[in-house]
Amino acid sequence: MLLEQPMAAKRRYISLTPLIDVVFILLLFFMLSSGFTQWRQMDITAASESYNADKIQTQHTLILNAADEYEFEHRHYPVTKLMPIKQKLTKSSPGIFVVAVAEGVTTQQLIDFIDQLKTIGVVNVSLAGLAL
Amino acid sequence: MIVVSSHTSRKNQLDDNMIPLINIVFLMLIFFMIAGQISSSELLKIQPPTSEQRLALEEHDAILLVSEDGKLAFNNQWIKSDTLTESLQQSITESKDVQAFKLLVKTDAILPANELMDLLQQVRAAGILKVSLATQTKTKRHD
């Protein structure tokens, strides 16, 4: 025998639809407005601020080209081979390494080269007259 | 004897079917809330260069955006390259402390480095002492 339960005795359920509506709106907001780029900064200060002219005597020029090679003391080296620069660092004066770029070099190549210079211990890197 | 509440049972069944959906939506919501960073949208779409630098991005007085084709936006307003120095100097004069004025340069990774150098020369000529280049953290590649 089937008996219909009276409506008054039934437990009231909260409808999930408005909750899902709100959650979806929140989800859409966070999906569209969120960014996942982890920003970092590379400080570039004016040369006069960071360098002490009394301490530094030598200035080395490094010319980076688009083929991932750099020119140092009239010789070309691949950017992975930084031994000639490292040899200069062992001397008493650290010197300034002025980075110049040839035609076709991208900002990414330049930043990668500066990163490598910093990795081997170059402290004074100059870019367009500005010190890194 | 079977007691049936036709109305309630049907509704409950519908709600039960929605529980996995709600679980996933909640998980996605929590992920985006925690992992994402809300920031104001920028005038130019930029893919910044990657770097091993670990310096966290600080607050800056002005932001210069440079797109891959050399278009410039200064403080989220389009500018021409010949008016850059003027805009920079105007921004410096508006700031309280000229010595502490910080400029953030956000460039695209494939922007020719020559153009970046020219811009930095102009920034220097405008008298800005503190300049930072925005980068993003390098993700390890598995080649």
mmCIF file of C-alpha atoms in Angstrom:
data_model
loop_
_atom_site.group_PDB
_atom_site.id
_atom_site.type_symbol
_atom_site.label_atom_id
_atom_site.label_comp_id
_atom_site.label_asym_id
_atom_site.label_seq_id
_atom_site.Cartn_x
_atom_site.Cartn_y
_atom_site.Cartn_z
ATOM 1 C CA MET A 1 0.000 0.000 0.000
ATOM 2 C CA LEU A 2 1.385 3.417 -0.955
ATOM 3 C CA LEU A 3 0.767 6.321 1.302
ATOM 4 C CA GLU A 4 1.506 9.908 0.361
ATOM 5 C CA GLN A 5 3.319 11.696 3.153
ATOM 6 C CA PRO A 6 1.680 14.962 4.155
ATOM 7 C CA MET A 7 3.573 18.085 3.015
ATOM 8 C CA ALA A 8 3.684 19.703 6.432
ATOM 9 C CA ALA A 9 5.692 16.895 8.006
ATOM 10 C CA LYS A 10 8.414 16.935 5.326
ATOM 11 C CA ARG A 11 11.893 18.334 6.048
ATOM 12 C CA ARG A 12 12.652 21.510 4.110
ATOM 13 C CA TYR A 13 15.751 21.370 1.895
ATOM 14 C CA ILE A 14 17.684 24.445 0.901
ATOM 15 C CA SER A 15 17.902 24.633 -2.851
ATOM 16 C CA LEU A 16 21.445 24.369 -4.194
ATOM 17 C CA THR A 17 20.787 26.377 -7.346
ATOM 18 C CA PRO A 18 21.361 29.890 -5.893
ATOM 19 C CA LEU A 19 24.515 28.638 -4.174
ATOM 20 C CA ILE A 20 25.876 27.274 -7.446
ATOM 21 C CA ASP A 21 24.979 30.532 -9.183
ATOM 22 C CA VAL A 22 27.033 32.545 -6.711
ATOM 23 C CA VAL A 23 29.930 30.078 -6.749
ATOM 24 C CA PHE A 24 30.008 30.138 -10.559
ATOM 25 C CA ILE A 25 30.070 33.930 -10.600
ATOM 26 C CA LEU A 26 32.937 33.925 -8.092
ATOM 27 C CA LEU A 27 34.749 31.281 -10.126
ATOM 28 C CA LEU A 28 34.396 33.283 -13.340
ATOM 29 C CA PHE A 29 35.618 36.431 -11.580
ATOM 30 C CA PHE A 30 38.734 34.749 -10.179
ATOM 31 C CA MET A 31 39.444 32.909 -13.448
ATOM 32 C CA LEU A 32 39.301 36.076 -15.523
ATOM 33 C CA SER A 33 41.015 38.472 -13.151
ATOM 34 C CA SER A 34 43.799 36.224 -11.816
ATOM 35 C CA GLY A 35 47.283 36.230 -13.226
ATOM 36 C CA PHE A 36 49.882 33.542 -12.670
ATOM 37 C CA THR A 37 52.992 35.446 -13.749
ATOM 38 C CA GLN A 38 55.535 35.542 -10.936
ATOM 39 C CA TRP A 39 57.020 38.976 -11.431
ATOM 40 C CA ARG A 40 60.587 39.710 -10.443
ATOM 41 C CA GLN A 41 62.743 42.759 -10.977
ATOM 42 C CA MET A 42 66.249 43.433 -12.152
ATOM 43 C CA ASP A 43 67.503 46.682 -10.672
ATOM 44 C CA ILE A 44 69.291 49.119 -12.924
ATOM 45 C CA THR A 45 70.696 52.183 -11.217
ATOM 46 C CA ALA A 46 72.505 55.173 -12.609
ATOM 47 C CA ALA A 47 76.230 54.560 -12.854
ATOM 48 C CA SER A 48 77.161 57.486 -10.670
ATOM 49 C CA GLU A 49 75.139 56.035 -7.820
ATOM 50 C CA SER A 50 76.497 52.523 -7.712
ATOM 51 C CA TYR A 51 80.124 52.813 -8.742
ATOM 52 C CA ASN A 52 82.969 54.209 -6.802
ATOM 53 C CA ALA A 53 85.350 55.590 -9.390
ATOM 54 C CA ASP A 54 88.329 55.314 -7.038
ATOM 55 C CA LYS A 55 88.031 51.548 -6.714
ATOM 56 C CA ILE A 56 87.438 50.622 -10.336
ATOM 57 C CA GLN A 57 90.045 51.271 -12.961
ATOM 58 C CA THR A 58 89.347 48.903 -15.826
ATOM 59 C CA GLN A 59 86.403 48.774 -18.176
ATOM 60 C CA HIS A 60 85.734 45.735 -20.338
ATOM 61 C CA THR A 61 83.363 45.811 -23.267
ATOM 62 C CA LEU A 62 81.338 42.754 -24.190
ATOM 63 C CA ILE A 63 79.430 42.843 -27.482
ATOM 64 C CA LEU A 64 76.612 40.335 -27.632
ATOM 65 C CA ASN A 65 75.379 39.208 -31.039
ATOM 66 C CA ALA A 66 72.237 37.436 -32.243
ATOM 67 C CA ALA A 67 74.063 34.122 -32.743
ATOM 68 C CA ASP A 68 74.497 33.789 -28.948
ATOM 69 C CA GLU A 69 78.147 34.753 -29.131
ATOM 70 C CA TYR A 70 79.968 37.610 -27.487
ATOM 71 C CA GLU A 71 83.009 39.598 -28.492
ATOM 72 C CA PHE A 72 85.589 40.188 -25.833
ATOM 73 C CA GLU A 73 89.022 41.658 -26.493
ATOM 74 C CA HIS A 74 88.569 41.239 -30.273
ATOM 75 C CA ARG A 75 87.754 37.532 -30.007
ATOM 76 C CA HIS A 76 84.407 35.762 -30.298
ATOM 77 C CA TYR A 77 83.172 33.249 -27.723
ATOM 78 C CA PRO A 78 79.872 31.400 -27.306
ATOM 79 C CA VAL A 79 77.805 32.761 -24.410
ATOM 80 C CA THR A 80 78.169 29.460 -22.567
ATOM 81 C CA LYS A 81 81.959 29.882 -22.477
ATOM 82 C CA LEU A 82 82.654 32.588 -19.908
ATOM 83 C CA MET A 83 86.166 31.522 -18.928
ATOM 84 C CA PRO A 84 87.876 34.619 -20.445
ATOM 85 C CA ILE A 85 85.656 36.852 -18.305
ATOM 86 C CA LYS A 86 86.215 34.710 -15.230
ATOM 87 C CA GLN A 87 89.975 35.057 -15.672
ATOM 88 C CA LYS A 88 89.637 38.830 -15.539
ATOM 89 C CA LEU A 89 87.705 38.564 -12.288
ATOM 90 C CA THR A 90 90.551 36.866 -10.468
ATOM 91 C CA LYS A 91 92.630 40.005 -10.709
ATOM 92 C CA SER A 92 92.554 42.516 -7.841
ATOM 93 C CA SER A 93 90.359 45.030 -9.651
ATOM 94 C CA PRO A 94 86.859 43.765 -10.446
ATOM 95 C CA GLY A 95 86.350 46.207 -13.317
ATOM 96 C CA ILE A 96 83.175 47.177 -15.096
ATOM 97 C CA PHE A 97 81.726 44.943 -17.779
ATOM 98 C CA VAL A 98 79.929 47.106 -20.293
ATOM 99 C CA VAL A 99 77.435 45.092 -22.301
ATOM 100 C CA ALA A 100 76.706 46.308 -25.801
ATOM 101 C CA VAL A 101 74.408 44.581 -28.243
ATOM 102 C CA ALA A 102 74.610 43.974 -31.975
ATOM 103 C CA GLU A 103 71.671 44.121 -34.368
ATOM 104 C CA GLY A 104 69.087 41.362 -33.924
ATOM 105 C CA VAL A 105 69.673 40.589 -30.241
ATOM 106 C CA THR A 106 66.438 40.227 -28.273
ATOM 107 C CA THR A 107 65.831 41.413 -24.726
ATOM 108 C CA GLN A 108 65.597 37.772 -23.625
ATOM 109 C CA GLN A 109 69.087 37.006 -24.988
ATOM 110 C CA LEU A 110 70.450 40.080 -23.230
ATOM 111 C CA ILE A 111 68.854 39.163 -19.890
ATOM 112 C CA ASP A 112 70.113 35.564 -20.201
ATOM 113 C CA PHE A 113 73.644 36.844 -20.822
ATOM 114 C CA ILE A 114 73.482 39.190 -17.821
ATOM 115 C CA ASP A 115 72.178 36.295 -15.698
ATOM 116 C CA GLN A 116 75.164 34.186 -16.734
ATOM 117 C CA LEU A 117 77.565 37.011 -15.949
ATOM 118 C CA LYS A 118 76.038 37.354 -12.484
ATOM 119 C CA THR A 119 76.295 33.574 -11.992
ATOM 120 C CA ILE A 120 80.078 33.578 -12.501
ATOM 121 C CA GLY A 121 80.437 36.453 -10.046
ATOM 122 C CA VAL A 122 80.535 39.586 -12.175
ATOM 123 C CA VAL A 123 79.385 42.371 -9.869
ATOM 124 C CA ASN A 124 79.606 45.454 -12.042
ATOM 125 C CA VAL A 125 77.625 45.098 -15.225
ATOM 126 C CA SER A 126 76.809 48.221 -17.176
ATOM 127 C CA LEU A 127 73.966 48.489 -19.645
ATOM 128 C CA ALA A 128 73.506 51.594 -21.767
ATOM 129 C CA GLY A 129 75.433 53.646 -19.268
ATOM 130 C CA LEU A 130 73.354 52.267 -16.434
ATOM 131 C CA ALA A 131 74.721 49.856 -13.867
ATOM 132 C CA LEU A 132 73.118 46.550 -12.951
ATOM 133 C CA MET B 1 4.014 -0.653 3.727
ATOM 134 C CA ILE B 2 6.082 1.897 1.773
ATOM 135 C CA VAL B 3 5.866 5.558 2.533
ATOM 136 C CA VAL B 4 6.741 7.677 -0.485
ATOM 137 C CA SER B 5 7.249 11.358 -0.576
ATOM 138 C CA SER B 6 7.282 11.843 -4.320
ATOM 139 C CA HIS B 7 8.112 15.549 -4.317
ATOM 140 C CA THR B 8 11.005 15.438 -1.836
ATOM 141 C CA SER B 9 12.656 12.316 -3.177
ATOM 142 C CA ARG B 10 12.760 13.652 -6.730
ATOM 143 C CA LYS B 11 14.290 16.930 -5.577
ATOM 144 C CA ASN B 12 16.832 15.123 -3.417
ATOM 145 C CA GLN B 13 17.865 12.996 -6.367
ATOM 146 C CA LEU B 14 18.495 16.112 -8.453
ATOM 147 C CA ASP B 15 20.509 17.711 -5.660
ATOM 148 C CA ASP B 16 22.544 14.538 -5.167
ATOM 149 C CA ASN B 17 23.517 14.584 -8.821
ATOM 150 C CA MET B 18 24.826 18.103 -8.470
ATOM 151 C CA ILE B 19 27.136 17.402 -5.531
ATOM 152 C CA PRO B 20 30.144 16.215 -7.650
ATOM 153 C CA LEU B 21 29.738 19.295 -9.837
ATOM 154 C CA ILE B 22 29.706 21.564 -6.804
ATOM 155 C CA ASN B 23 32.783 19.769 -5.418
ATOM 156 C CA ILE B 24 34.747 20.446 -8.590
ATOM 157 C CA VAL B 25 33.555 24.032 -8.884
ATOM 158 C CA PHE B 26 34.517 24.686 -5.256
ATOM 159 C CA LEU B 27 37.952 23.146 -5.798
ATOM 160 C CA MET B 28 38.506 25.323 -8.887
ATOM 161 C CA LEU B 29 37.327 28.388 -6.979
ATOM 162 C CA ILE B 30 39.731 27.700 -4.095
ATOM 163 C CA PHE B 31 42.588 27.082 -6.561
ATOM 164 C CA PHE B 32 42.048 30.368 -8.406
ATOM 165 C CA MET B 33 41.587 32.287 -5.148
ATOM 166 C CA ILE B 34 44.829 30.990 -3.640
ATOM 167 C CA ALA B 35 47.138 30.550 -6.650
ATOM 168 C CA GLY B 36 46.092 33.562 -8.708
ATOM 169 C CA GLN B 37 47.025 37.154 -8.152
ATOM 170 C CA ILE B 38 44.465 39.815 -8.916
ATOM 171 C CA SER B 39 45.999 42.724 -10.755
ATOM 172 C CA SER B 40 44.729 45.558 -12.876
ATOM 173 C CA SER B 41 44.721 44.898 -16.584
ATOM 174 C CA GLU B 42 47.421 46.572 -18.637
ATOM 175 C CA LEU B 43 47.139 48.425 -21.894
ATOM 176 C CA LEU B 44 49.695 46.233 -23.628
ATOM 177 C CA LYS B 45 49.884 42.466 -23.626
ATOM 178 C CA ILE B 46 53.449 41.651 -22.648
ATOM 179 C CA GLN B 47 55.359 38.395 -22.388
ATOM 180 C CA PRO B 48 58.187 39.420 -20.018
ATOM 181 C CA PRO B 49 61.687 37.971 -20.298
ATOM 182 C CA THR B 50 62.578 35.136 -17.932
ATOM 183 C CA SER B 51 65.429 35.574 -15.508
ATOM 184 C CA GLU B 52 67.103 33.871 -12.580
ATOM 185 C CA GLN B 53 66.760 37.067 -10.555
ATOM 186 C CA ARG B 54 65.040 36.491 -7.243
ATOM 187 C CA LEU B 55 64.218 40.097 -6.314
ATOM 188 C CA ALA B 56 60.502 40.430 -5.623
ATOM 189 C CA LEU B 57 58.680 43.161 -7.482
ATOM 190 C CA GLU B 58 58.412 46.339 -5.421
ATOM 191 C CA GLU B 59 56.094 49.313 -5.643
ATOM 192 C CA HIS B 60 57.116 51.801 -8.324
ATOM 193 C CA ASP B 61 56.190 55.417 -8.963
ATOM 194 C CA ALA B 62 55.737 54.904 -12.676
ATOM 195 C CA ILE B 63 55.486 51.982 -15.095
ATOM 196 C CA LEU B 64 56.692 52.038 -18.685
ATOM 197 C CA LEU B 65 55.351 49.285 -20.917
ATOM 198 C CA VAL B 66 57.147 48.409 -24.127
ATOM 199 C CA SER B 67 55.540 45.988 -26.563
ATOM 200 C CA GLU B 68 57.408 43.683 -28.941
ATOM 201 C CA ASP B 69 56.921 46.154 -31.812
ATOM 202 C CA GLY B 70 58.166 49.119 -29.764
ATOM 203 C CA LYS B 71 54.803 50.652 -28.783
ATOM 204 C CA LEU B 72 54.981 52.548 -25.505
ATOM 205 C CA ALA B 73 52.534 53.009 -22.671
ATOM 206 C CA PHE B 74 53.462 55.182 -19.713
ATOM 207 C CA ASN B 75 51.321 54.730 -16.593
ATOM 208 C CA ASN B 76 48.723 52.921 -18.717
ATOM 209 C CA GLN B 77 48.479 55.692 -21.306
ATOM 210 C CA TRP B 78 49.676 55.465 -24.891
ATOM 211 C CA ILE B 79 52.644 57.687 -25.642
ATOM 212 C CA LYS B 80 54.912 58.216 -28.631
ATOM 213 C CA SER B 81 58.635 57.539 -28.317
ATOM 214 C CA ASP B 82 59.492 61.210 -28.967
ATOM 215 C CA THR B 83 57.327 62.326 -26.026
ATOM 216 C CA LEU B 84 58.800 59.800 -23.581
ATOM 217 C CA THR B 85 61.357 62.168 -22.036
ATOM 218 C CA GLU B 86 58.662 64.806 -21.609
ATOM 219 C CA SER B 87 56.291 62.331 -19.886
ATOM 220 C CA LEU B 88 59.081 61.077 -17.631
ATOM 221 C CA GLN B 89 60.107 64.571 -16.591
ATOM 222 C CA GLN B 90 56.498 65.525 -15.918
ATOM 223 C CA SER B 91 56.102 62.441 -13.738
ATOM 224 C CA ILE B 92 59.308 63.268 -11.819
ATOM 225 C CA THR B 93 58.193 66.822 -11.115
ATOM 226 C CA GLU B 94 54.848 65.540 -9.819
ATOM 227 C CA SER B 95 56.563 63.168 -7.375
ATOM 228 C CA LYS B 96 57.608 64.438 -3.949
ATOM 229 C CA ASP B 97 61.085 62.932 -3.833
ATOM 230 C CA VAL B 98 63.000 63.063 -7.109
ATOM 231 C CA GLN B 99 65.930 61.020 -5.766
ATOM 232 C CA ALA B 100 63.654 58.194 -4.683
ATOM 233 C CA PHE B 101 61.634 58.122 -7.910
ATOM 234 C CA LYS B 102 61.424 54.528 -9.130
ATOM 235 C CA LEU B 103 60.595 53.522 -12.675
ATOM 236 C CA LEU B 104 59.625 50.003 -13.694
ATOM 237 C CA VAL B 105 60.226 49.062 -17.311
ATOM 238 C CA LYS B 106 58.138 46.137 -18.524
ATOM 239 C CA THR B 107 59.352 44.963 -21.894
ATOM 240 C CA ASP B 108 58.454 42.062 -24.105
ATOM 241 C CA ALA B 109 61.044 39.271 -24.263
ATOM 242 C CA ILE B 110 61.391 39.535 -28.036
ATOM 243 C CA LEU B 111 61.841 43.299 -28.136
ATOM 244 C CA PRO B 112 65.147 44.110 -29.919
ATOM 245 C CA ALA B 113 67.730 44.864 -27.224
ATOM 246 C CA ASN B 114 68.896 47.910 -29.210
ATOM 247 C CA GLU B 115 65.495 49.526 -28.705
ATOM 248 C CA LEU B 116 65.646 48.746 -24.991
ATOM 249 C CA MET B 117 69.099 50.359 -24.792
ATOM 250 C CA ASP B 118 67.784 53.492 -26.549
ATOM 251 C CA LEU B 119 64.889 53.678 -24.094
ATOM 252 C CA LEU B 120 67.215 53.288 -21.115
ATOM 253 C CA GLN B 121 69.361 56.105 -22.496
ATOM 254 C CA GLN B 122 66.274 58.326 -22.662
ATOM 255 C CA VAL B 123 65.305 57.340 -19.107
ATOM 256 C CA ARG B 124 68.790 58.231 -17.943
ATOM 257 C CA ALA B 125 68.693 61.528 -19.820
ATOM 258 C CA ALA B 126 65.419 62.367 -18.057
ATOM 259 C CA GLY B 127 67.301 62.157 -14.747
ATOM 260 C CA ILE B 128 65.802 58.967 -13.298
ATOM 261 C CA LEU B 129 68.252 57.215 -11.013
ATOM 262 C CA LYS B 130 66.317 54.111 -10.023
ATOM 263 C CA VAL B 131 65.176 51.921 -12.864
ATOM 264 C CA SER B 132 64.067 48.293 -12.659
ATOM 265 C CA LEU B 133 63.449 45.840 -15.430
ATOM 266 C CA ALA B 134 60.486 43.513 -14.884
ATOM 267 C CA THR B 135 61.180 39.837 -15.434
ATOM 268 C CA GLN B 136 59.450 36.606 -14.598
ATOM 269 C CA THR B 137 60.835 33.542 -12.879
ATOM 270 C CA LYS B 138 62.408 30.935 -15.083
ATOM 271 C CA THR B 139 60.541 27.640 -15.270
ATOM 272 C CA LYS B 140 62.754 24.603 -15.616
ATOM 273 C CA ARG B 141 62.604 23.117 -19.077
ATOM 274 C CA HIS B 142 62.786 19.353 -19.605
ATOM 275 C CA ASP B 143 64.301 19.079 -23.089
#
